[in-house]
Amino acid sequence: MDAIYLGLFGVVIGVVLWWWNEYWYVLPLKFKCLKSSTKLPPGHMGLPFIGEMISFLWYFKIVRRPDDFINAKQCKYGDGGGMFRTHLFGEPSIIVYTPAVNKFVLFSDTNFKQEWPTVELMGVTSMVAVHGKAHTRVRNFVTNAINRPDALSRIAALVQPHIVTALRSWDDMGKIKAKVETQKMSFESIAKLFLGKEPGDFLNSLDKLYQGVLPGVRAYPINVPGFAYHHALRCRRKLEKIFYMELDKRKSKNENMVETIDLMDGLMQIEDDEGDKLSDKEVVDNIVSLVLGGYISTSLVSMWAIYLLAKHPNVLEKLREENMALTKGSPEDYITSKDVSNLKYTNKVVEEVIRMANVAAFFFRKAVNDVDYKGYRIPKGWKVILFIRYLHTNPDNFKDPMYFDPNRWDVPAKPGTYQVFGAGQRLCPGNMLARIHLALLLHHLSIGYKWELMNPNADIMYLSHPTPIDGVEVKFSKL
Ligand code: HEM
């Protein structure tokens, strides 16, 4: 008898827990929506506090098919106008996953604000965290500093020595973990471009601290010892200290400086319409987040290039052919940004690697108003999760999407289906830098080296970023 009561009690508790979030979040909004004859997107709000995190982690971490998180919802609820309601990362949320809804959200700045769950880590006054004029001022500067043709030619000249030296050292090692080595190489390139620093003790200590910050970026923001976010914040504070010291050093040196030397100097010099410069905090917040955003994404696409080319020797052969035709003497000779723009096949490989790498699986906005879209309501205050990786892995958008095929770029992607760098006012300002860095790496790799995956069937993990589980171990040698 006791067992029956216990069972019944368990069922009741289960039902209450299952519906709790629906009543808590959805019921009040249903009445509001009735007045405007809209409805919430289909979906389920999951369990109290954790929402649908278990299901999310199931698809990302356990079965390792992240896109099935969306496919499963589609099977259950239909297409939902390209949206589902859910509760993830501690908040009621709307997931959007089609080009049309993505575009609607990304180009409607008055209704949706950029939101980073771990904003303290990125820096509360950094470009990613601020809005309006403060955002435009820094963004315009950074975009000009790294995307204009003259900037790209400077970037090509500055990063190639680091790429060439890295490849030589990989050959000396014979066996490398591409994830680790591409991170080192990209960090040195970005540090040179943004901070004017060469490899050495200073960079090693910065790198160590950035390695501590990284796991916190996509972690739950729980600032309690033992949690990734807490450790990341501590590392970030140490980074800030180092950058404040660097700032003071530059201030005393650069009093009469007129010429911009690197990105940090540039940030120290930019002025708004009233002639006001960025505060020290703004300079430090921005440089910390720019280095972080710049080197992690660049290194991940470099790692994926090594992995994908090893798996597709036919592509590597064509790449090699095109790049060999460009070399004038030694494979270590530097090329220019103009040379890169003439490497047609290489640029298609770049795009295809970046599409398949899906470095940013999703990013966030917050609805600042109640917003209606095609009869569905996105409620004010809810998080919007733009699930962009689904655009790139959806066969409606890319034929045979999981196949690595640079030739698909013979024709441009259908509008709105390729958003690896986001879109609208927050379009990634580093997109051209990331592309040229990858093209230069492909050039020197393909003409000078050969490599082979040691674990070609290694599983892929998807959190915090997509990575083969062995970190892409390869045997590496000169051609
Ligand atoms: C393949 C490499 C890269 C990928 C896939 C990538 C992806 C993205 C995406 C999707 C966004 C938009 C986020 C949003 O709308 O919320 C973004 C923004 C941003 N990215 Fe990148 N990124 C890459 C390289 C870089 C590099 C090299 C830098 C260094 C400058 C950089 C710095 C930034 C910054 C500062 C933002 C925020 C822009 C703003 O808020 O206005 N990224 N990136």
Short mmCIF file of C-alpha atoms and ligand atoms in Angstrom, two decimals:
data_model
loop_
_atom_site.label_atom_id
_atom_site.label_comp_id
_atom_site.label_asym_id
_atom_site.label_seq_id
_atom_site.Cartn_x
_atom_site.Cartn_y
_atom_site.Cartn_z
CA MET A 1 0.00 0.00 0.00
CA ASP A 2 2.83 2.33 1.01
CA ALA A 3 4.48 1.69 -2.33
CA ILE A 4 1.29 2.72 -4.19
CA TYR A 5 1.06 6.00 -2.23
CA LEU A 6 4.74 6.60 -2.78
CA GLY A 7 4.31 5.93 -6.52
CA LEU A 8 1.30 8.25 -6.72
CA PHE A 9 3.19 10.93 -4.82
CA GLY A 10 6.08 10.56 -7.27
CA VAL A 11 3.73 10.91 -10.24
CA VAL A 12 2.12 14.04 -8.78
CA ILE A 13 5.52 15.61 -8.09
CA GLY A 14 6.64 14.69 -11.62
CA VAL A 15 3.54 16.29 -13.19
CA VAL A 16 3.90 19.44 -11.06
CA LEU A 17 7.57 19.79 -11.97
CA TRP A 18 6.87 19.14 -15.65
CA TRP A 19 4.21 21.86 -15.86
CA TRP A 20 5.60 24.30 -13.34
CA ASN A 21 7.55 26.47 -15.82
CA GLU A 22 4.67 26.40 -18.31
CA TYR A 23 2.29 27.85 -15.70
CA TRP A 24 4.89 30.22 -14.30
CA TYR A 25 6.10 31.74 -17.56
CA VAL A 26 3.55 30.94 -20.23
CA LEU A 27 0.11 31.15 -18.62
CA PRO A 28 0.25 34.91 -17.79
CA LEU A 29 1.48 35.65 -21.30
CA LYS A 30 -1.28 33.58 -22.90
CA PHE A 31 -3.87 36.02 -21.53
CA LYS A 32 -1.85 38.97 -22.80
CA CYS A 33 -1.49 37.36 -26.24
CA LEU A 34 -5.24 36.69 -26.45
CA LYS A 35 -5.82 40.47 -26.56
CA SER A 36 -3.47 40.88 -29.50
CA SER A 37 -4.50 37.58 -31.17
CA THR A 38 -0.90 36.37 -31.24
CA LYS A 39 0.46 33.26 -29.56
CA LEU A 40 3.74 32.16 -28.10
CA PRO A 41 5.90 29.98 -30.35
CA PRO A 42 5.39 26.25 -29.67
CA GLY A 43 7.69 24.44 -27.28
CA HIS A 44 8.09 23.49 -23.64
CA MET A 45 9.69 25.42 -20.80
CA GLY A 46 11.21 22.34 -19.14
CA LEU A 47 11.77 21.87 -15.43
CA PRO A 48 11.97 24.58 -12.75
CA PHE A 49 15.34 26.39 -12.72
CA ILE A 50 17.09 24.12 -15.22
CA GLY A 51 14.47 24.33 -17.98
CA GLU A 52 15.51 22.20 -20.95
CA MET A 53 19.23 22.14 -20.10
CA ILE A 54 19.22 18.36 -19.72
CA SER A 55 17.84 17.89 -23.22
CA PHE A 56 20.29 20.50 -24.59
CA LEU A 57 23.25 18.74 -22.96
CA TRP A 58 21.94 15.38 -24.15
CA TYR A 59 22.14 16.48 -27.79
CA PHE A 60 25.37 18.50 -27.46
CA LYS A 61 27.38 16.36 -25.05
CA ILE A 62 26.02 12.81 -24.94
CA VAL A 63 24.72 11.86 -28.39
CA ARG A 64 26.81 14.60 -30.04
CA ARG A 65 24.22 15.56 -32.64
CA PRO A 66 23.57 19.22 -31.73
CA ASP A 67 21.29 19.90 -34.69
CA ASP A 68 18.94 17.15 -33.52
CA PHE A 69 18.05 19.46 -30.63
CA ILE A 70 16.18 21.50 -33.24
CA ASN A 71 15.14 18.52 -35.39
CA ALA A 72 13.51 16.86 -32.36
CA LYS A 73 11.52 20.02 -31.65
CA GLN A 74 10.45 20.25 -35.29
CA CYS A 75 9.17 16.66 -35.18
CA LYS A 76 7.21 17.41 -32.02
CA TYR A 77 5.87 20.90 -32.68
CA GLY A 78 6.10 21.54 -36.43
CA ASP A 79 8.17 24.44 -37.74
CA GLY A 80 6.76 26.99 -35.25
CA GLY A 81 7.32 29.84 -37.71
CA GLY A 82 11.07 29.29 -37.30
CA MET A 83 10.86 29.68 -33.50
CA PHE A 84 10.45 27.58 -30.37
CA ARG A 85 9.94 28.63 -26.79
CA THR A 86 12.15 27.06 -24.16
CA HIS A 87 14.05 27.76 -20.94
CA LEU A 88 17.83 27.57 -21.31
CA PHE A 89 20.89 28.96 -19.54
CA GLY A 90 18.67 30.01 -16.63
CA GLU A 91 16.16 32.13 -18.59
CA PRO A 92 12.93 31.84 -20.58
CA SER A 93 14.01 31.94 -24.20
CA ILE A 94 12.93 31.86 -27.81
CA ILE A 95 15.13 29.84 -30.15
CA VAL A 96 15.21 31.10 -33.73
CA TYR A 97 16.67 28.92 -36.46
CA THR A 98 15.61 30.00 -39.97
CA PRO A 99 17.16 32.66 -42.24
CA ALA A 100 13.98 34.76 -42.22
CA VAL A 101 13.55 34.97 -38.43
CA ASN A 102 17.29 35.36 -37.90
CA LYS A 103 17.28 38.33 -40.23
CA PHE A 104 14.23 39.80 -38.51
CA VAL A 105 16.01 39.65 -35.14
CA LEU A 106 19.47 40.75 -36.28
CA PHE A 107 18.23 43.80 -38.16
CA SER A 108 15.82 45.03 -35.50
CA ASP A 109 18.10 46.76 -33.01
CA THR A 110 15.30 48.71 -31.39
CA ASN A 111 13.58 45.49 -30.35
CA PHE A 112 16.52 43.20 -29.64
CA LYS A 113 19.68 44.08 -27.75
CA GLN A 114 22.93 42.19 -27.82
CA GLU A 115 23.30 40.15 -24.66
CA TRP A 116 26.26 38.18 -23.41
CA PRO A 117 25.44 35.90 -20.47
CA THR A 118 29.01 36.32 -19.24
CA VAL A 119 29.35 40.04 -19.84
CA GLU A 120 31.70 40.60 -16.91
CA LEU A 121 34.19 38.31 -18.61
CA MET A 122 33.99 40.18 -21.90
CA GLY A 123 34.23 43.53 -20.07
CA VAL A 124 31.22 45.66 -19.20
CA THR A 125 32.45 48.59 -21.33
CA SER A 126 33.79 46.48 -24.22
CA MET A 127 32.31 46.73 -27.71
CA VAL A 128 30.34 43.52 -27.29
CA ALA A 129 28.58 44.87 -24.18
CA VAL A 130 27.76 48.48 -25.02
CA HIS A 131 25.11 49.99 -27.28
CA GLY A 132 24.38 53.11 -29.31
CA LYS A 133 27.10 55.75 -29.74
CA ALA A 134 29.61 54.02 -27.47
CA HIS A 135 29.30 50.90 -29.60
CA THR A 136 29.49 52.70 -32.96
CA ARG A 137 32.62 54.62 -31.97
CA VAL A 138 34.73 51.58 -31.07
CA ARG A 139 33.21 49.39 -33.73
CA ASN A 140 33.99 51.83 -36.56
CA PHE A 141 37.54 52.14 -35.38
CA VAL A 142 38.13 48.38 -35.10
CA THR A 143 36.42 47.67 -38.42
CA ASN A 144 38.62 50.21 -40.20
CA ALA A 145 41.73 49.06 -38.39
CA ILE A 146 41.41 45.46 -39.50
CA ASN A 147 39.19 45.28 -42.57
CA ARG A 148 40.30 47.99 -44.98
CA PRO A 149 42.52 46.90 -47.91
CA ASP A 150 45.61 48.70 -46.52
CA ALA A 151 45.00 47.08 -43.13
CA LEU A 152 44.76 43.65 -44.75
CA SER A 153 48.05 44.12 -46.55
CA ARG A 154 49.67 45.10 -43.23
CA ILE A 155 48.08 42.07 -41.55
CA ALA A 156 49.42 39.76 -44.26
CA ALA A 157 52.94 41.10 -43.73
CA LEU A 158 52.78 40.92 -39.93
CA VAL A 159 51.27 37.46 -39.43
CA GLN A 160 53.18 35.42 -42.01
CA PRO A 161 56.44 35.25 -40.02
CA HIS A 162 54.42 33.69 -37.17
CA ILE A 163 52.69 31.21 -39.48
CA VAL A 164 55.95 30.18 -41.17
CA THR A 165 57.79 29.78 -37.84
CA ALA A 166 54.92 27.75 -36.38
CA LEU A 167 54.85 25.35 -39.35
CA ARG A 168 58.62 24.87 -39.16
CA SER A 169 58.32 24.01 -35.47
CA TRP A 170 55.51 21.51 -36.16
CA ASP A 171 57.81 19.78 -38.63
CA ASP A 172 60.55 19.65 -35.95
CA MET A 173 58.08 18.05 -33.54
CA GLY A 174 56.88 15.47 -36.08
CA LYS A 175 53.65 14.87 -34.18
CA ILE A 176 51.39 17.67 -33.01
CA LYS A 177 48.01 18.29 -31.45
CA ALA A 178 46.63 20.81 -33.96
CA LYS A 179 44.24 22.31 -31.40
CA VAL A 180 47.09 23.29 -29.11
CA GLU A 181 49.52 24.37 -31.81
CA THR A 182 47.04 26.45 -33.82
CA GLN A 183 46.07 28.23 -30.61
CA LYS A 184 49.70 29.10 -29.97
CA MET A 185 50.19 30.28 -33.55
CA SER A 186 46.99 32.36 -33.62
CA PHE A 187 47.73 33.89 -30.25
CA GLU A 188 51.13 35.04 -31.51
CA SER A 189 49.59 36.50 -34.70
CA ILE A 190 46.85 38.35 -32.80
CA ALA A 191 49.26 39.55 -30.10
CA LYS A 192 51.51 40.98 -32.80
CA LEU A 193 48.63 42.72 -34.56
CA PHE A 194 46.75 44.01 -31.54
CA LEU A 195 49.53 44.53 -28.99
CA GLY A 196 52.69 44.74 -31.10
CA LYS A 197 54.25 41.96 -28.99
CA GLU A 198 56.64 39.21 -30.06
CA PRO A 199 56.64 35.71 -28.48
CA GLY A 200 58.32 35.55 -25.07
CA ASP A 201 57.61 35.55 -21.34
CA PHE A 202 55.05 38.36 -21.54
CA LEU A 203 52.94 36.53 -24.13
CA ASN A 204 53.31 33.21 -22.31
CA SER A 205 51.83 34.65 -19.14
CA LEU A 206 49.01 36.34 -21.08
CA ASP A 207 48.28 33.09 -22.92
CA LYS A 208 48.03 31.16 -19.64
CA LEU A 209 45.50 33.66 -18.29
CA TYR A 210 43.44 33.62 -21.49
CA GLN A 211 43.36 29.81 -21.27
CA GLY A 212 41.80 30.31 -17.84
CA VAL A 213 39.23 32.80 -19.16
CA LEU A 214 38.10 30.70 -22.09
CA PRO A 215 36.12 27.92 -20.33
CA GLY A 216 34.13 30.61 -18.51
CA VAL A 217 32.82 32.26 -21.67
CA ARG A 218 30.21 29.59 -22.36
CA ALA A 219 29.83 28.43 -18.75
CA TYR A 220 26.93 29.11 -16.39
CA PRO A 221 27.78 32.48 -14.77
CA ILE A 222 28.11 31.09 -11.22
CA ASN A 223 30.71 33.11 -9.36
CA VAL A 224 31.50 30.53 -6.69
CA PRO A 225 34.92 28.87 -6.13
CA GLY A 226 35.14 25.59 -8.02
CA PHE A 227 33.07 26.81 -10.98
CA ALA A 228 34.64 27.60 -14.37
CA TYR A 229 33.15 31.09 -14.38
CA HIS A 230 34.73 31.98 -11.03
CA HIS A 231 38.17 30.88 -12.18
CA ALA A 232 37.69 32.71 -15.50
CA LEU A 233 36.83 35.95 -13.66
CA ARG A 234 39.96 35.67 -11.53
CA CYS A 235 42.09 35.20 -14.65
CA ARG A 236 40.36 38.13 -16.31
CA ARG A 237 41.18 40.40 -13.33
CA LYS A 238 44.84 39.42 -13.60
CA LEU A 239 44.73 40.18 -17.34
CA GLU A 240 43.23 43.59 -16.58
CA LYS A 241 46.07 44.34 -14.18
CA ILE A 242 48.63 43.49 -16.84
CA PHE A 243 46.87 45.61 -19.47
CA TYR A 244 46.56 48.61 -17.11
CA MET A 245 50.32 48.42 -16.57
CA GLU A 246 50.85 48.22 -20.32
CA LEU A 247 48.57 51.22 -20.78
CA ASP A 248 50.59 53.31 -18.31
CA LYS A 249 53.79 52.32 -20.06
CA ARG A 250 52.38 53.40 -23.41
CA LYS A 251 51.02 56.65 -22.03
CA SER A 252 54.41 57.73 -20.76
CA LYS A 253 56.08 56.69 -24.03
CA ASN A 254 53.49 57.91 -26.50
CA GLU A 255 52.90 61.45 -25.35
CA ASN A 256 53.97 62.88 -28.70
CA MET A 257 52.96 59.93 -30.79
CA VAL A 258 50.88 60.68 -33.89
CA GLU A 259 51.10 57.41 -35.75
CA THR A 260 49.03 54.37 -34.77
CA ILE A 261 51.27 51.38 -34.19
CA ASP A 262 48.91 48.61 -33.14
CA LEU A 263 45.27 48.17 -32.18
CA MET A 264 45.86 49.05 -28.53
CA ASP A 265 47.56 52.34 -29.46
CA GLY A 266 44.68 53.03 -31.84
CA LEU A 267 42.10 52.45 -29.11
CA MET A 268 43.99 54.87 -26.88
CA GLN A 269 43.82 57.54 -29.57
CA ILE A 270 40.27 57.39 -30.96
CA GLU A 271 38.07 60.36 -30.20
CA ASP A 272 34.32 60.94 -30.45
CA ASP A 273 32.65 64.00 -32.03
CA GLU A 274 33.33 66.04 -28.88
CA GLY A 275 37.02 65.09 -28.93
CA ASP A 276 36.69 62.75 -25.93
CA LYS A 277 38.95 59.72 -25.83
CA LEU A 278 38.08 56.28 -24.45
CA SER A 279 38.58 55.93 -20.71
CA ASP A 280 41.36 53.61 -19.50
CA LYS A 281 38.71 51.07 -18.54
CA GLU A 282 37.21 51.16 -22.03
CA VAL A 283 40.61 50.62 -23.64
CA VAL A 284 41.41 47.71 -21.33
CA ASP A 285 37.95 46.10 -21.60
CA ASN A 286 38.09 46.28 -25.38
CA ILE A 287 41.60 45.01 -25.81
CA VAL A 288 40.98 42.06 -23.46
CA SER A 289 37.87 40.98 -25.39
CA LEU A 290 39.31 41.65 -28.85
CA VAL A 291 42.34 39.47 -28.19
CA LEU A 292 40.08 36.76 -26.76
CA GLY A 293 37.53 36.83 -29.61
CA GLY A 294 40.25 37.15 -32.21
CA TYR A 295 42.57 34.35 -31.32
CA ILE A 296 40.17 31.65 -30.23
CA SER A 297 38.04 31.81 -33.37
CA THR A 298 41.06 32.09 -35.67
CA SER A 299 42.73 29.11 -34.04
CA LEU A 300 39.59 26.95 -34.21
CA VAL A 301 39.14 27.46 -37.95
CA SER A 302 42.86 26.76 -38.47
CA MET A 303 42.50 23.48 -36.58
CA TRP A 304 39.44 22.54 -38.65
CA ALA A 305 41.32 23.32 -41.88
CA ILE A 306 44.04 20.84 -40.91
CA TYR A 307 41.43 18.23 -40.00
CA LEU A 308 39.23 18.65 -43.07
CA LEU A 309 42.10 18.76 -45.57
CA ALA A 310 43.58 15.59 -44.08
CA LYS A 311 40.21 13.92 -44.64
CA HIS A 312 39.86 15.27 -48.18
CA PRO A 313 43.16 14.78 -50.04
CA ASN A 314 41.51 15.70 -53.36
CA VAL A 315 40.79 19.18 -52.02
CA LEU A 316 44.33 19.50 -50.63
CA GLU A 317 45.74 18.53 -54.02
CA LYS A 318 43.79 21.26 -55.82
CA LEU A 319 44.71 23.76 -53.14
CA ARG A 320 48.38 22.81 -53.45
CA GLU A 321 48.25 23.14 -57.23
CA GLU A 322 46.83 26.66 -57.06
CA ASN A 323 49.26 27.80 -54.37
CA MET A 324 52.33 26.17 -55.97
CA ALA A 325 51.62 28.21 -59.08
CA LEU A 326 52.03 31.33 -56.96
CA THR A 327 55.33 30.54 -55.26
CA LYS A 328 58.27 32.31 -56.70
CA GLY A 329 61.11 30.53 -54.90
CA SER A 330 61.09 29.04 -51.44
CA PRO A 331 57.77 27.79 -49.97
CA GLU A 332 58.48 30.12 -47.07
CA ASP A 333 58.38 33.26 -49.22
CA TYR A 334 55.71 35.66 -48.10
CA ILE A 335 52.74 36.54 -50.28
CA THR A 336 50.62 39.69 -50.26
CA SER A 337 46.96 40.31 -49.55
CA LYS A 338 46.56 41.00 -53.27
CA ASP A 339 47.98 37.54 -54.04
CA VAL A 340 45.44 36.08 -51.60
CA SER A 341 42.54 37.77 -53.38
CA ASN A 342 43.65 36.06 -56.62
CA LEU A 343 43.65 32.58 -55.05
CA LYS A 344 40.13 31.65 -56.17
CA TYR A 345 40.07 28.01 -55.06
CA THR A 346 41.84 28.81 -51.76
CA ASN A 347 39.19 31.38 -50.91
CA LYS A 348 36.47 28.80 -51.54
CA VAL A 349 38.27 26.41 -49.18
CA VAL A 350 38.42 29.20 -46.58
CA GLU A 351 34.64 29.73 -46.78
CA GLU A 352 33.89 26.01 -46.66
CA VAL A 353 36.15 25.44 -43.63
CA ILE A 354 34.51 28.32 -41.78
CA ARG A 355 31.01 27.04 -42.66
CA MET A 356 31.79 23.54 -41.41
CA ALA A 357 33.72 24.67 -38.31
CA ASN A 358 30.64 26.42 -36.90
CA VAL A 359 32.79 28.14 -34.32
CA ALA A 360 29.81 30.08 -32.95
CA ALA A 361 26.96 27.57 -32.69
CA PHE A 362 24.60 30.24 -31.39
CA PHE A 363 24.55 33.70 -29.91
CA PHE A 364 22.12 35.78 -27.91
CA ARG A 365 19.84 38.79 -27.91
CA LYS A 366 17.33 40.09 -25.37
CA ALA A 367 13.84 41.27 -26.43
CA VAL A 368 13.45 44.81 -25.06
CA ASN A 369 9.80 45.04 -26.20
CA ASP A 370 7.00 42.57 -26.85
CA VAL A 371 7.65 41.77 -30.51
CA ASP A 372 5.20 40.03 -32.86
CA TYR A 373 6.40 38.10 -35.89
CA LYS A 374 4.03 36.26 -38.23
CA GLY A 375 1.40 35.75 -35.53
CA TYR A 376 3.90 34.70 -32.84
CA ARG A 377 4.89 36.75 -29.80
CA ILE A 378 8.47 37.13 -28.58
CA PRO A 379 7.86 38.41 -25.04
CA LYS A 380 9.70 41.41 -23.60
CA GLY A 381 12.58 40.42 -21.34
CA TRP A 382 13.01 36.95 -22.85
CA LYS A 383 16.31 35.81 -24.25
CA VAL A 384 16.51 35.12 -27.99
CA ILE A 385 18.92 32.33 -28.97
CA LEU A 386 20.00 32.58 -32.60
CA PHE A 387 20.88 28.98 -33.43
CA ILE A 388 23.08 29.82 -36.42
CA ARG A 389 24.86 26.50 -36.80
CA TYR A 390 21.49 25.05 -37.90
CA LEU A 391 21.50 27.41 -40.91
CA HIS A 392 24.77 25.89 -42.08
CA THR A 393 23.87 22.25 -41.50
CA ASN A 394 20.35 22.35 -42.91
CA PRO A 395 19.97 20.58 -46.28
CA ASP A 396 17.34 23.17 -47.27
CA ASN A 397 20.14 25.75 -47.24
CA PHE A 398 23.21 23.73 -48.31
CA LYS A 399 23.02 20.60 -50.43
CA ASP A 400 24.59 17.63 -48.65
CA PRO A 401 25.60 19.98 -45.81
CA MET A 402 27.93 17.68 -43.89
CA TYR A 403 30.07 17.09 -46.97
CA PHE A 404 33.21 19.26 -47.27
CA ASP A 405 32.86 20.69 -50.76
CA PRO A 406 34.62 24.00 -51.52
CA ASN A 407 33.08 23.97 -55.01
CA ARG A 408 29.67 24.71 -53.53
CA TRP A 409 31.01 28.29 -53.33
CA ASP A 410 31.03 28.53 -57.13
CA VAL A 411 27.68 30.15 -56.49
CA PRO A 412 26.95 32.34 -53.45
CA ALA A 413 24.89 30.90 -50.60
CA LYS A 414 21.14 31.61 -50.66
CA PRO A 415 20.39 34.93 -48.88
CA GLY A 416 20.51 34.69 -45.10
CA THR A 417 21.71 31.08 -45.00
CA TYR A 418 25.39 31.80 -44.30
CA GLN A 419 25.75 33.73 -41.07
CA VAL A 420 28.95 32.42 -39.53
CA PHE A 421 29.91 36.02 -38.75
CA GLY A 422 26.43 37.16 -37.71
CA ALA A 423 24.76 40.09 -39.49
CA GLY A 424 23.51 43.63 -39.00
CA GLN A 425 25.10 46.11 -36.62
CA ARG A 426 26.96 43.39 -34.76
CA LEU A 427 28.44 41.67 -37.81
CA CYS A 428 31.83 40.33 -36.75
CA PRO A 429 34.41 43.10 -37.28
CA GLY A 430 37.17 40.46 -37.45
CA ASN A 431 35.71 38.56 -40.41
CA MET A 432 38.27 39.68 -43.00
CA LEU A 433 41.13 39.19 -40.58
CA ALA A 434 39.95 35.63 -39.87
CA ARG A 435 39.62 34.92 -43.60
CA ILE A 436 43.02 36.25 -44.61
CA HIS A 437 44.78 34.55 -41.70
CA LEU A 438 43.26 31.23 -42.75
CA ALA A 439 44.12 31.77 -46.45
CA LEU A 440 47.76 32.53 -45.56
CA LEU A 441 47.95 29.44 -43.39
CA LEU A 442 46.48 27.32 -46.22
CA HIS A 443 49.06 28.76 -48.61
CA HIS A 444 52.12 27.91 -46.50
CA LEU A 445 50.68 24.59 -45.31
CA SER A 446 49.76 23.29 -48.72
CA ILE A 447 52.99 24.16 -50.53
CA GLY A 448 55.41 23.13 -47.82
CA TYR A 449 53.96 20.29 -45.76
CA LYS A 450 52.05 17.03 -45.59
CA TRP A 451 50.18 15.63 -42.62
CA GLU A 452 48.04 12.70 -41.57
CA LEU A 453 45.38 12.30 -38.88
CA MET A 454 46.40 9.86 -36.15
CA ASN A 455 42.78 9.23 -35.12
CA PRO A 456 40.71 9.79 -38.25
CA ASN A 457 37.58 8.43 -36.57
CA ALA A 458 37.82 10.48 -33.39
CA ASP A 459 34.42 11.63 -32.11
CA ILE A 460 33.57 15.31 -32.25
CA MET A 461 32.63 17.22 -29.10
CA TYR A 462 30.50 20.33 -29.41
CA LEU A 463 30.95 22.20 -26.13
CA SER A 464 32.40 24.70 -25.60
CA HIS A 465 33.34 24.69 -29.29
CA PRO A 466 33.20 21.95 -31.92
CA THR A 467 36.48 20.00 -31.71
CA PRO A 468 37.56 16.43 -32.53
CA ILE A 469 37.99 14.76 -29.18
CA ASP A 470 41.72 14.04 -29.66
CA GLY A 471 42.44 17.72 -30.38
CA VAL A 472 43.38 16.68 -33.97
CA GLU A 473 46.59 14.74 -33.45
CA VAL A 474 48.58 14.61 -36.69
CA LYS A 475 51.89 13.35 -38.01
CA PHE A 476 53.43 16.38 -39.65
CA SER A 477 56.43 16.75 -41.96
CA LYS A 478 57.89 18.68 -44.89
CA LEU A 479 56.65 17.71 -48.36
C1 HEM B 1 36.29 32.50 -38.04
C2 HEM B 1 36.45 33.39 -37.12
C3 HEM B 1 35.32 34.15 -36.46
C4 HEM B 1 34.00 33.81 -36.32
C5 HEM B 1 33.29 32.54 -36.81
C6 HEM B 1 33.35 34.90 -35.61
C7 HEM B 1 32.00 34.94 -35.31
C8 HEM B 1 31.36 36.06 -34.81
C9 HEM B 1 29.92 36.21 -34.72
C10 HEM B 1 28.90 35.17 -35.13
C11 HEM B 1 29.68 37.43 -34.19
C12 HEM B 1 28.32 38.08 -33.96
C13 HEM B 1 27.84 37.91 -32.55
C14 HEM B 1 26.52 38.59 -32.30
O1 HEM B 1 25.89 39.14 -33.23
O2 HEM B 1 26.09 38.56 -31.15
C15 HEM B 1 30.96 38.05 -33.91
C16 HEM B 1 31.12 39.28 -33.33
C17 HEM B 1 32.35 39.78 -32.97
N1 HEM B 1 33.59 39.28 -33.31
FE1 HEM B 1 33.94 37.63 -34.40
N2 HEM B 1 34.28 35.85 -35.32
C18 HEM B 1 35.49 35.45 -35.83
C19 HEM B 1 36.69 36.15 -35.78
C20 HEM B 1 36.89 37.29 -35.08
C21 HEM B 1 38.15 38.00 -34.97
C22 HEM B 1 39.45 37.59 -35.65
C23 HEM B 1 37.93 39.07 -34.16
C24 HEM B 1 38.95 40.08 -33.76
C25 HEM B 1 38.83 41.31 -34.03
C26 HEM B 1 36.52 39.06 -33.77
C27 HEM B 1 35.92 39.97 -32.93
C28 HEM B 1 34.55 40.09 -32.79
C29 HEM B 1 33.91 41.17 -32.02
C30 HEM B 1 34.61 42.28 -31.27
C31 HEM B 1 32.52 40.98 -32.16
C32 HEM B 1 31.41 41.84 -31.54
C33 HEM B 1 30.95 42.87 -32.54
C34 HEM B 1 29.91 43.83 -32.01
O3 HEM B 1 29.35 43.58 -30.94
O4 HEM B 1 29.67 44.84 -32.69
N3 HEM B 1 35.94 37.97 -34.34
N4 HEM B 1 31.97 37.20 -34.32
#
